[in-house]
PDB file of C-alpha atoms and ligand atoms in Angstrom:
ATOM      1  CA  MET A1099     104.504 129.343  22.868  1.00  0.00           C
ATOM      2  CA  LYS A1100     101.887 129.265  21.310  1.00  0.00           C
ATOM      3  CA  LEU A1101      99.326 127.222  22.774  1.00  0.00           C
ATOM      4  CA  GLY A1102      96.071 125.662  20.897  1.00  0.00           C
ATOM      5  CA  LEU A1103      92.640 124.202  23.015  1.00  0.00           C
ATOM      6  CA  PHE A1104      90.245 121.646  21.226  1.00  0.00           C
ATOM      7  CA  GLY A1105      86.950 121.037  23.195  1.00  0.00           C
ATOM      8  CA  GLY A1106      85.072 118.733  22.333  1.00  0.00           C
ATOM      9  CA  SER A1107      82.984 115.190  23.385  1.00  0.00           C
ATOM     10  CA  PHE A1108      84.849 113.216  20.847  1.00  0.00           C
ATOM     11  CA  ASP A1109      82.495 110.333  20.726  1.00  0.00           C
ATOM     12  CA  PRO A1110      84.411 109.199  18.438  1.00  0.00           C
ATOM     13  CA  ILE A1111      87.114 111.333  18.068  1.00  0.00           C
ATOM     14  CA  HIS A1112      87.086 110.953  13.949  1.00  0.00           C
ATOM     15  CA  GLN A1113      89.872 112.402  10.944  1.00  0.00           C
ATOM     16  CA  GLY A1114      87.757 115.251  10.854  1.00  0.00           C
ATOM     17  CA  HIS A1115      89.403 116.393  14.257  1.00  0.00           C
ATOM     18  CA  VAL A1116      93.026 115.932  13.424  1.00  0.00           C
ATOM     19  CA  VAL A1117      93.758 116.644   9.993  1.00  0.00           C
ATOM     20  CA  PRO A1118      92.243 120.560   9.800  1.00  0.00           C
ATOM     21  CA  VAL A1119      94.188 120.299  13.915  1.00  0.00           C
ATOM     22  CA  ARG A1120      97.213 118.984  11.624  1.00  0.00           C
ATOM     23  CA  ALA A1121      97.424 121.742   9.301  1.00  0.00           C
ATOM     24  CA  ALA A1122      96.233 124.523  12.497  1.00  0.00           C
ATOM     25  CA  ARG A1123      99.318 123.383  13.970  1.00  0.00           C
ATOM     26  CA  GLN A1124     101.981 123.741  10.756  1.00  0.00           C
ATOM     27  CA  ALA A1125     100.315 127.277   9.235  1.00  0.00           C
ATOM     28  CA  LEU A1126     100.442 128.938  12.518  1.00  0.00           C
ATOM     29  CA  GLY A1127     102.988 127.637  14.116  1.00  0.00           C
ATOM     30  CA  LEU A1128     101.892 125.807  17.450  1.00  0.00           C
ATOM     31  CA  ASP A1129     103.858 124.495  19.437  1.00  0.00           C
ATOM     32  CA  ARG A1130     101.350 121.594  20.834  1.00  0.00           C
ATOM     33  CA  VAL A1131      97.996 121.486  20.090  1.00  0.00           C
ATOM     34  CA  LEU A1132      96.010 120.433  23.057  1.00  0.00           C
ATOM     35  CA  TYR A1133      92.623 117.691  22.777  1.00  0.00           C
ATOM     36  CA  LEU A1134      89.984 118.712  26.103  1.00  0.00           C
ATOM     37  CA  VAL A1135      87.728 115.546  26.079  1.00  0.00           C
ATOM     38  CA  THR A1136      84.863 116.829  27.552  1.00  0.00           C
ATOM     39  CA  ALA A1137      82.965 115.351  29.646  1.00  0.00           C
ATOM     40  CA  LYS A1138      79.502 116.618  30.456  1.00  0.00           C
ATOM     41  CA  PRO A1139      78.700 118.700  27.708  1.00  0.00           C
ATOM     42  CA  PRO A1140      77.000 122.144  28.347  1.00  0.00           C
ATOM     43  CA  HIS A1141      76.050 121.908  24.726  1.00  0.00           C
ATOM     44  CA  LYS A1142      74.554 118.540  24.714  1.00  0.00           C
ATOM     45  CA  PRO A1143      73.135 117.057  27.997  1.00  0.00           C
ATOM     46  CA  ARG A1144      70.693 115.573  26.917  1.00  0.00           C
ATOM     47  CA  ARG A1145      72.320 112.062  24.827  1.00  0.00           C
ATOM     48  CA  ALA A1146      74.404 109.503  26.499  1.00  0.00           C
ATOM     49  CA  LEU A1147      77.791 109.890  25.596  1.00  0.00           C
ATOM     50  CA  ALA A1148      80.614 107.156  26.588  1.00  0.00           C
ATOM     51  CA  PRO A1149      82.576 107.669  29.443  1.00  0.00           C
ATOM     52  CA  PRO A1150      84.769 110.183  29.345  1.00  0.00           C
ATOM     53  CA  LEU A1151      87.787 107.719  30.191  1.00  0.00           C
ATOM     54  CA  ALA A1152      86.529 106.007  26.699  1.00  0.00           C
ATOM     55  CA  ARG A1153      86.292 109.043  24.765  1.00  0.00           C
ATOM     56  CA  HIS A1154      90.314 109.956  26.455  1.00  0.00           C
ATOM     57  CA  ALA A1155      91.108 107.321  24.953  1.00  0.00           C
ATOM     58  CA  MET A1156      90.198 106.897  21.244  1.00  0.00           C
ATOM     59  CA  VAL A1157      91.812 110.488  21.377  1.00  0.00           C
ATOM     60  CA  GLU A1158      95.158 109.316  22.667  1.00  0.00           C
ATOM     61  CA  MET A1159      94.904 106.288  20.267  1.00  0.00           C
ATOM     62  CA  ALA A1160      93.953 109.268  17.538  1.00  0.00           C
ATOM     63  CA  LEU A1161      97.417 110.719  18.133  1.00  0.00           C
ATOM     64  CA  LEU A1162      99.099 108.320  19.403  1.00  0.00           C
ATOM     65  CA  GLY A1163     101.575 109.738  15.584  1.00  0.00           C
ATOM     66  CA  GLU A1164     101.153 113.009  15.841  1.00  0.00           C
ATOM     67  CA  GLU A1165     103.358 115.030  16.052  1.00  0.00           C
ATOM     68  CA  GLY A1166     102.357 118.149  18.496  1.00  0.00           C
ATOM     69  CA  LEU A1167      98.513 117.125  19.440  1.00  0.00           C
ATOM     70  CA  PHE A1168      97.778 116.040  22.586  1.00  0.00           C
ATOM     71  CA  ALA A1169      94.663 114.416  25.117  1.00  0.00           C
ATOM     72  CA  SER A1170      93.962 116.304  28.049  1.00  0.00           C
ATOM     73  CA  PRO A1171      92.612 115.353  30.418  1.00  0.00           C
ATOM     74  CA  TYR A1172      91.664 118.731  31.728  1.00  0.00           C
ATOM     75  CA  GLU A1173      88.174 118.875  31.374  1.00  0.00           C
ATOM     76  CA  MET A1174      87.468 115.565  32.483  1.00  0.00           C
ATOM     77  CA  MET A1175      88.463 115.752  35.504  1.00  0.00           C
ATOM     78  CA  LEU A1176      86.216 118.784  35.469  1.00  0.00           C
ATOM     79  CA  ASP A1177      83.000 117.438  37.482  1.00  0.00           C
ATOM     80  CA  ARG A1178      80.787 120.289  36.396  1.00  0.00           C
ATOM     81  CA  PRO A1179      80.059 121.070  33.298  1.00  0.00           C
ATOM     82  CA  ALA A1180      82.430 122.547  31.192  1.00  0.00           C
ATOM     83  CA  TYR A1181      83.031 126.854  30.059  1.00  0.00           C
ATOM     84  CA  THR A1182      85.250 126.513  27.581  1.00  0.00           C
ATOM     85  CA  ILE A1183      86.358 130.076  28.761  1.00  0.00           C
ATOM     86  CA  GLU A1184      86.798 128.437  32.385  1.00  0.00           C
ATOM     87  CA  THR A1185      88.976 126.890  30.730  1.00  0.00           C
ATOM     88  CA  LEU A1186      90.715 129.629  28.639  1.00  0.00           C
ATOM     89  CA  GLU A1187      91.139 131.583  32.422  1.00  0.00           C
ATOM     90  CA  HIS A1188      92.727 128.430  33.578  1.00  0.00           C
ATOM     91  CA  PHE A1189      94.658 127.449  31.033  1.00  0.00           C
ATOM     92  CA  GLN A1190      96.217 131.517  30.598  1.00  0.00           C
ATOM     93  CA  ARG A1191      96.982 131.123  34.541  1.00  0.00           C
ATOM     94  CA  ALA A1192      99.087 128.142  34.316  1.00  0.00           C
ATOM     95  CA  GLU A1193     101.075 129.677  31.705  1.00  0.00           C
ATOM     96  CA  PRO A1194     101.135 132.799  31.620  1.00  0.00           C
ATOM     97  CA  ALA A1195     103.335 133.311  28.962  1.00  0.00           C
ATOM     98  CA  ALA A1196     101.761 131.310  26.365  1.00  0.00           C
ATOM     99  CA  GLU A1197      99.938 132.367  23.310  1.00  0.00           C
ATOM    100  CA  LEU A1198      96.653 130.880  23.438  1.00  0.00           C
ATOM    101  CA  HIS A1199      94.592 130.123  20.584  1.00  0.00           C
ATOM    102  CA  LEU A1200      90.942 128.209  20.585  1.00  0.00           C
ATOM    103  CA  LEU A1201      90.290 125.976  17.161  1.00  0.00           C
ATOM    104  CA  ILE A1202      86.677 125.320  16.541  1.00  0.00           C
ATOM    105  CA  GLY A1203      84.499 123.642  14.100  1.00  0.00           C
ATOM    106  CA  GLY A1204      83.220 125.383  11.911  1.00  0.00           C
ATOM    107  CA  ASP A1205      79.807 124.995  12.099  1.00  0.00           C
ATOM    108  CA  SER A1206      80.318 125.664  16.253  1.00  0.00           C
ATOM    109  CA  PHE A1207      81.646 129.076  15.299  1.00  0.00           C
ATOM    110  CA  ALA A1208      78.407 129.677  14.565  1.00  0.00           C
ATOM    111  CA  ASP A1209      77.074 129.119  17.742  1.00  0.00           C
ATOM    112  CA  LEU A1210      79.431 130.827  19.210  1.00  0.00           C
ATOM    113  CA  HIS A1211      77.127 134.139  20.811  1.00  0.00           C
ATOM    114  CA  LEU A1212      75.203 130.866  22.873  1.00  0.00           C
ATOM    115  CA  TRP A1213      78.028 129.720  24.062  1.00  0.00           C
ATOM    116  CA  TYR A1214      78.236 131.469  28.478  1.00  0.00           C
ATOM    117  CA  ARG A1215      80.372 134.341  28.573  1.00  0.00           C
ATOM    118  CA  TRP A1216      81.169 134.048  25.423  1.00  0.00           C
ATOM    119  CA  ARG A1217      82.395 137.412  24.259  1.00  0.00           C
ATOM    120  CA  ASP A1218      85.037 137.090  27.039  1.00  0.00           C
ATOM    121  CA  ILE A1219      87.241 134.144  24.988  1.00  0.00           C
ATOM    122  CA  PRO A1220      88.587 136.614  22.551  1.00  0.00           C
ATOM    123  CA  ALA A1221      90.381 138.532  24.699  1.00  0.00           C
ATOM    124  CA  VAL A1222      92.022 135.730  26.081  1.00  0.00           C
ATOM    125  CA  ALA A1223      92.946 133.406  22.924  1.00  0.00           C
ATOM    126  CA  ARG A1224      92.338 133.609  19.839  1.00  0.00           C
ATOM    127  CA  LEU A1225      89.969 131.687  17.489  1.00  0.00           C
ATOM    128  CA  VAL A1226      90.881 129.504  14.952  1.00  0.00           C
ATOM    129  CA  VAL A1227      87.747 128.518  12.933  1.00  0.00           C
ATOM    130  CA  LEU A1228      88.239 124.579  10.660  1.00  0.00           C
ATOM    131  CA  PRO A1229      86.535 124.327   8.270  1.00  0.00           C
ATOM    132  CA  ARG A1230      83.946 122.150   8.006  1.00  0.00           C
ATOM    133  CA  PRO A1231      81.035 120.744   5.711  1.00  0.00           C
ATOM    134  CA  GLY A1232      77.687 123.543   5.001  1.00  0.00           C
ATOM    135  CA  TRP A1233      79.583 125.680   6.846  1.00  0.00           C
ATOM    136  CA  ASP A1234      80.934 127.652   4.436  1.00  0.00           C
ATOM    137  CA  LEU A1235      81.164 131.861   6.354  1.00  0.00           C
ATOM    138  CA  ASP A1236      82.294 133.147   3.293  1.00  0.00           C
ATOM    139  CA  THR A1237      77.632 132.265   2.768  1.00  0.00           C
ATOM    140  CA  ARG A1238      76.242 131.610   5.819  1.00  0.00           C
ATOM    141  CA  VAL A1239      74.449 134.552   7.843  1.00  0.00           C
ATOM    142  CA  LEU A1240      75.448 134.113  10.775  1.00  0.00           C
ATOM    143  CA  HIS A1241      74.427 136.478  13.645  1.00  0.00           C
ATOM    144  CA  PRO A1242      76.128 139.945  13.810  1.00  0.00           C
ATOM    145  CA  GLU A1243      78.012 139.597  16.337  1.00  0.00           C
ATOM    146  CA  ILE A1244      79.581 136.913  15.017  1.00  0.00           C
ATOM    147  CA  ALA A1245      79.998 138.248  11.976  1.00  0.00           C
ATOM    148  CA  ALA A1246      81.149 141.073  12.759  1.00  0.00           C
ATOM    149  CA  LEU A1247      84.384 139.140  15.088  1.00  0.00           C
ATOM    150  CA  ALA A1248      85.107 137.421  11.859  1.00  0.00           C
ATOM    151  CA  ALA A1249      86.731 140.598  10.899  1.00  0.00           C
ATOM    152  CA  THR A1250      88.600 140.791  12.972  1.00  0.00           C
ATOM    153  CA  ASP A1251      92.566 140.332  14.167  1.00  0.00           C
ATOM    154  CA  ARG A1252      90.974 137.557  16.583  1.00  0.00           C
ATOM    155  CA  VAL A1253      89.417 135.286  14.665  1.00  0.00           C
ATOM    156  CA  ILE A1254      91.128 133.255  11.953  1.00  0.00           C
ATOM    157  CA  LEU A1255      89.153 131.457  10.111  1.00  0.00           C
ATOM    158  CA  LEU A1256      91.411 128.196   7.546  1.00  0.00           C
ATOM    159  CA  ARG A1257      90.617 127.819   4.354  1.00  0.00           C
ATOM    160  CA  GLU A1258      92.928 125.016   3.855  1.00  0.00           C
ATOM    161  CA  PRO A1259      92.122 121.293   3.807  1.00  0.00           C
ATOM    162  CA  PRO A1260      89.171 120.907   2.432  1.00  0.00           C
ATOM    163  CA  PRO A1261      86.579 119.973   4.377  1.00  0.00           C
ATOM    164  CA  LEU A1262      86.249 115.955   5.498  1.00  0.00           C
ATOM    165  CA  ASP A1263      82.553 115.051   5.542  1.00  0.00           C
ATOM    166  CA  VAL A1264      82.569 112.999   8.637  1.00  0.00           C
ATOM    167  CA  SER A1265      80.597 113.389  12.284  1.00  0.00           C
ATOM    168  CA  SER A1266      80.411 111.941  15.040  1.00  0.00           C
ATOM    169  CA  THR A1267      76.791 111.508  15.436  1.00  0.00           C
ATOM    170  CA  ARG A1268      76.562 109.656  11.705  1.00  0.00           C
ATOM    171  CA  LEU A1269      79.625 106.917  12.691  1.00  0.00           C
ATOM    172  CA  ARG A1270      77.766 106.108  16.338  1.00  0.00           C
ATOM    173  CA  GLU A1271      75.007 105.024  13.745  1.00  0.00           C
ATOM    174  CA  LEU A1272      77.491 103.557  11.798  1.00  0.00           C
ATOM    175  CA  PHE A1273      78.707 101.200  14.048  1.00  0.00           C
ATOM    176  CA  ALA A1274      75.048 101.019  16.030  1.00  0.00           C
ATOM    177  CA  ARG A1275      74.243  98.741  13.006  1.00  0.00           C
ATOM    178  CA  GLY A1276      77.459  96.858  13.887  1.00  0.00           C
ATOM    179  CA  GLU A1277      78.903  97.873  10.162  1.00  0.00           C
ATOM    180  CA  GLN A1278      82.337  99.856   9.732  1.00  0.00           C
ATOM    181  CA  PRO A1279      82.743 103.510   8.867  1.00  0.00           C
ATOM    182  CA  PRO A1280      84.319 104.877   5.252  1.00  0.00           C
ATOM    183  CA  ALA A1281      88.273 104.186   4.996  1.00  0.00           C
ATOM    184  CA  GLY A1282      90.091 106.828   6.719  1.00  0.00           C
ATOM    185  CA  GLN A1283      87.789 108.067   8.657  1.00  0.00           C
ATOM    186  CA  VAL A1284      88.244 107.318  11.509  1.00  0.00           C
ATOM    187  CA  SER A1285      92.396 105.721  12.493  1.00  0.00           C
ATOM    188  CA  ASP A1286      92.275 101.414  12.733  1.00  0.00           C
ATOM    189  CA  LEU A1287      93.074 101.348  16.647  1.00  0.00           C
ATOM    190  CA  VAL A1288      89.909 103.044  17.325  1.00  0.00           C
ATOM    191  CA  ILE A1289      88.115 100.552  15.207  1.00  0.00           C
ATOM    192  CA  ARG A1290      89.470  98.785  17.572  1.00  0.00           C
ATOM    193  CA  TYR A1291      88.669  99.559  21.115  1.00  0.00           C
ATOM    194  CA  VAL A1292      85.290 100.502  20.043  1.00  0.00           C
ATOM    195  CA  GLN A1293      85.000  97.616  18.552  1.00  0.00           C
ATOM    196  CA  LYS A1294      86.150  95.347  21.964  1.00  0.00           C
ATOM    197  CA  TYR A1295      83.766  97.697  24.238  1.00  0.00           C
ATOM    198  CA  ASP A1296      80.805  97.388  21.933  1.00  0.00           C
ATOM    199  CA  LEU A1297      80.466 101.475  22.612  1.00  0.00           C
ATOM    200  CA  TYR A1298      78.032 102.469  20.253  1.00  0.00           C
ATOM    201  CA  ARG A1299      76.132  99.162  20.413  1.00  0.00           C
TER     202      ARG A1299
HETATM  203  P1  ATP B 822      78.238 114.632  17.030  1.00  0.00           P
HETATM  204  O1  ATP B 822      78.683 114.436  16.106  1.00  0.00           O
HETATM  205  O2  ATP B 822      78.689 113.655  17.636  1.00  0.00           O
HETATM  206  O3  ATP B 822      77.828 116.527  17.475  1.00  0.00           O
HETATM  207  P2  ATP B 822      81.184 116.414  15.960  1.00  0.00           P
HETATM  208  O4  ATP B 822      81.971 114.863  14.610  1.00  0.00           O
HETATM  209  O5  ATP B 822      80.437 117.176  15.435  1.00  0.00           O
HETATM  210  O6  ATP B 822      79.692 115.714  17.063  1.00  0.00           O
HETATM  211  P3  ATP B 822      82.804 117.299  18.362  1.00  0.00           P
HETATM  212  O7  ATP B 822      82.954 116.087  18.968  1.00  0.00           O
HETATM  213  O8  ATP B 822      81.797 117.224  18.427  1.00  0.00           O
HETATM  214  O9  ATP B 822      82.736 115.917  16.478  1.00  0.00           O
HETATM  215  O10 ATP B 822      83.217 117.731  18.191  1.00  0.00           O
HETATM  216  C1  ATP B 822      84.611 119.093  18.242  1.00  0.00           C
HETATM  217  C2  ATP B 822      84.278 120.187  17.586  1.00  0.00           C
HETATM  218  O11 ATP B 822      85.193 118.913  16.581  1.00  0.00           O
HETATM  219  C3  ATP B 822      84.282 121.401  16.967  1.00  0.00           C
HETATM  220  O12 ATP B 822      84.499 122.919  17.516  1.00  0.00           O
HETATM  221  C4  ATP B 822      83.164 120.718  16.205  1.00  0.00           C
HETATM  222  O13 ATP B 822      83.023 122.188  14.999  1.00  0.00           O
HETATM  223  C5  ATP B 822      84.922 120.556  14.978  1.00  0.00           C
HETATM  224  N1  ATP B 822      84.313 119.095  14.233  1.00  0.00           N
HETATM  225  C6  ATP B 822      83.936 117.697  14.207  1.00  0.00           C
HETATM  226  N2  ATP B 822      83.464 117.476  12.641  1.00  0.00           N
HETATM  227  C7  ATP B 822      84.604 118.540  12.479  1.00  0.00           C
HETATM  228  C8  ATP B 822      84.171 118.339  10.857  1.00  0.00           C
HETATM  229  N3  ATP B 822      84.242 117.321  10.585  1.00  0.00           N
HETATM  230  N4  ATP B 822      85.370 119.373  10.400  1.00  0.00           N
HETATM  231  C9  ATP B 822      85.827 120.442  11.273  1.00  0.00           C
HETATM  232  N5  ATP B 822      85.736 120.327  12.470  1.00  0.00           N
HETATM  233  C10 ATP B 822      84.505 119.237  13.203  1.00  0.00           C
END
């Protein structure tokens, strides 16, 4: 069984979190991909996030029509920052037969050397790097250890589909101004949920 794990704050989830993951699942034959909504992201300690339950609900809504993509409450239920290596070790224990694949955007992969126990990650999971605008890893100067890792078979750099130029930060700014996101960037259900609860105003 091939299991994909995709962590993030998803504040809010957008199509840049869905389209490349759908493509990665098909390209790599992943049986399931679990979206791990991080309650307390170790990398973003200062910013106030929308409540974890609201972010989880939005992930569920955005993935309703997506075969094989699921929201997981695992990281959200921890009452401490979730470190990716520890999450991977949890799923390794819970699903010993699974081949784990960690999906991450190109921007996050370039910062991997800043993550807690990052050198342990490739032994537990293959890394699947999703294309993101501005993060062409063929031309970027990467930290030397990350560049060396990228050249191994523990890392799969996906080149398709063309990256979507969308970020949660920009969407929060739009919602805060009472504006609608450009068509196709956010699922309609998520837009309605954000507006119903005034999540970003
Ligand atoms: P923020 O703007 O709040 O920092 P974000 O849009 O980067 O958020 P996160 O929830 O932090 O979203 O991202 C979760 C994962 O999704 C990360 O691995 C990130 O690199 C990846 N990701 C986010 N946006 C895109 C995108 N447009 N294309 C590909 N990967 C993306």
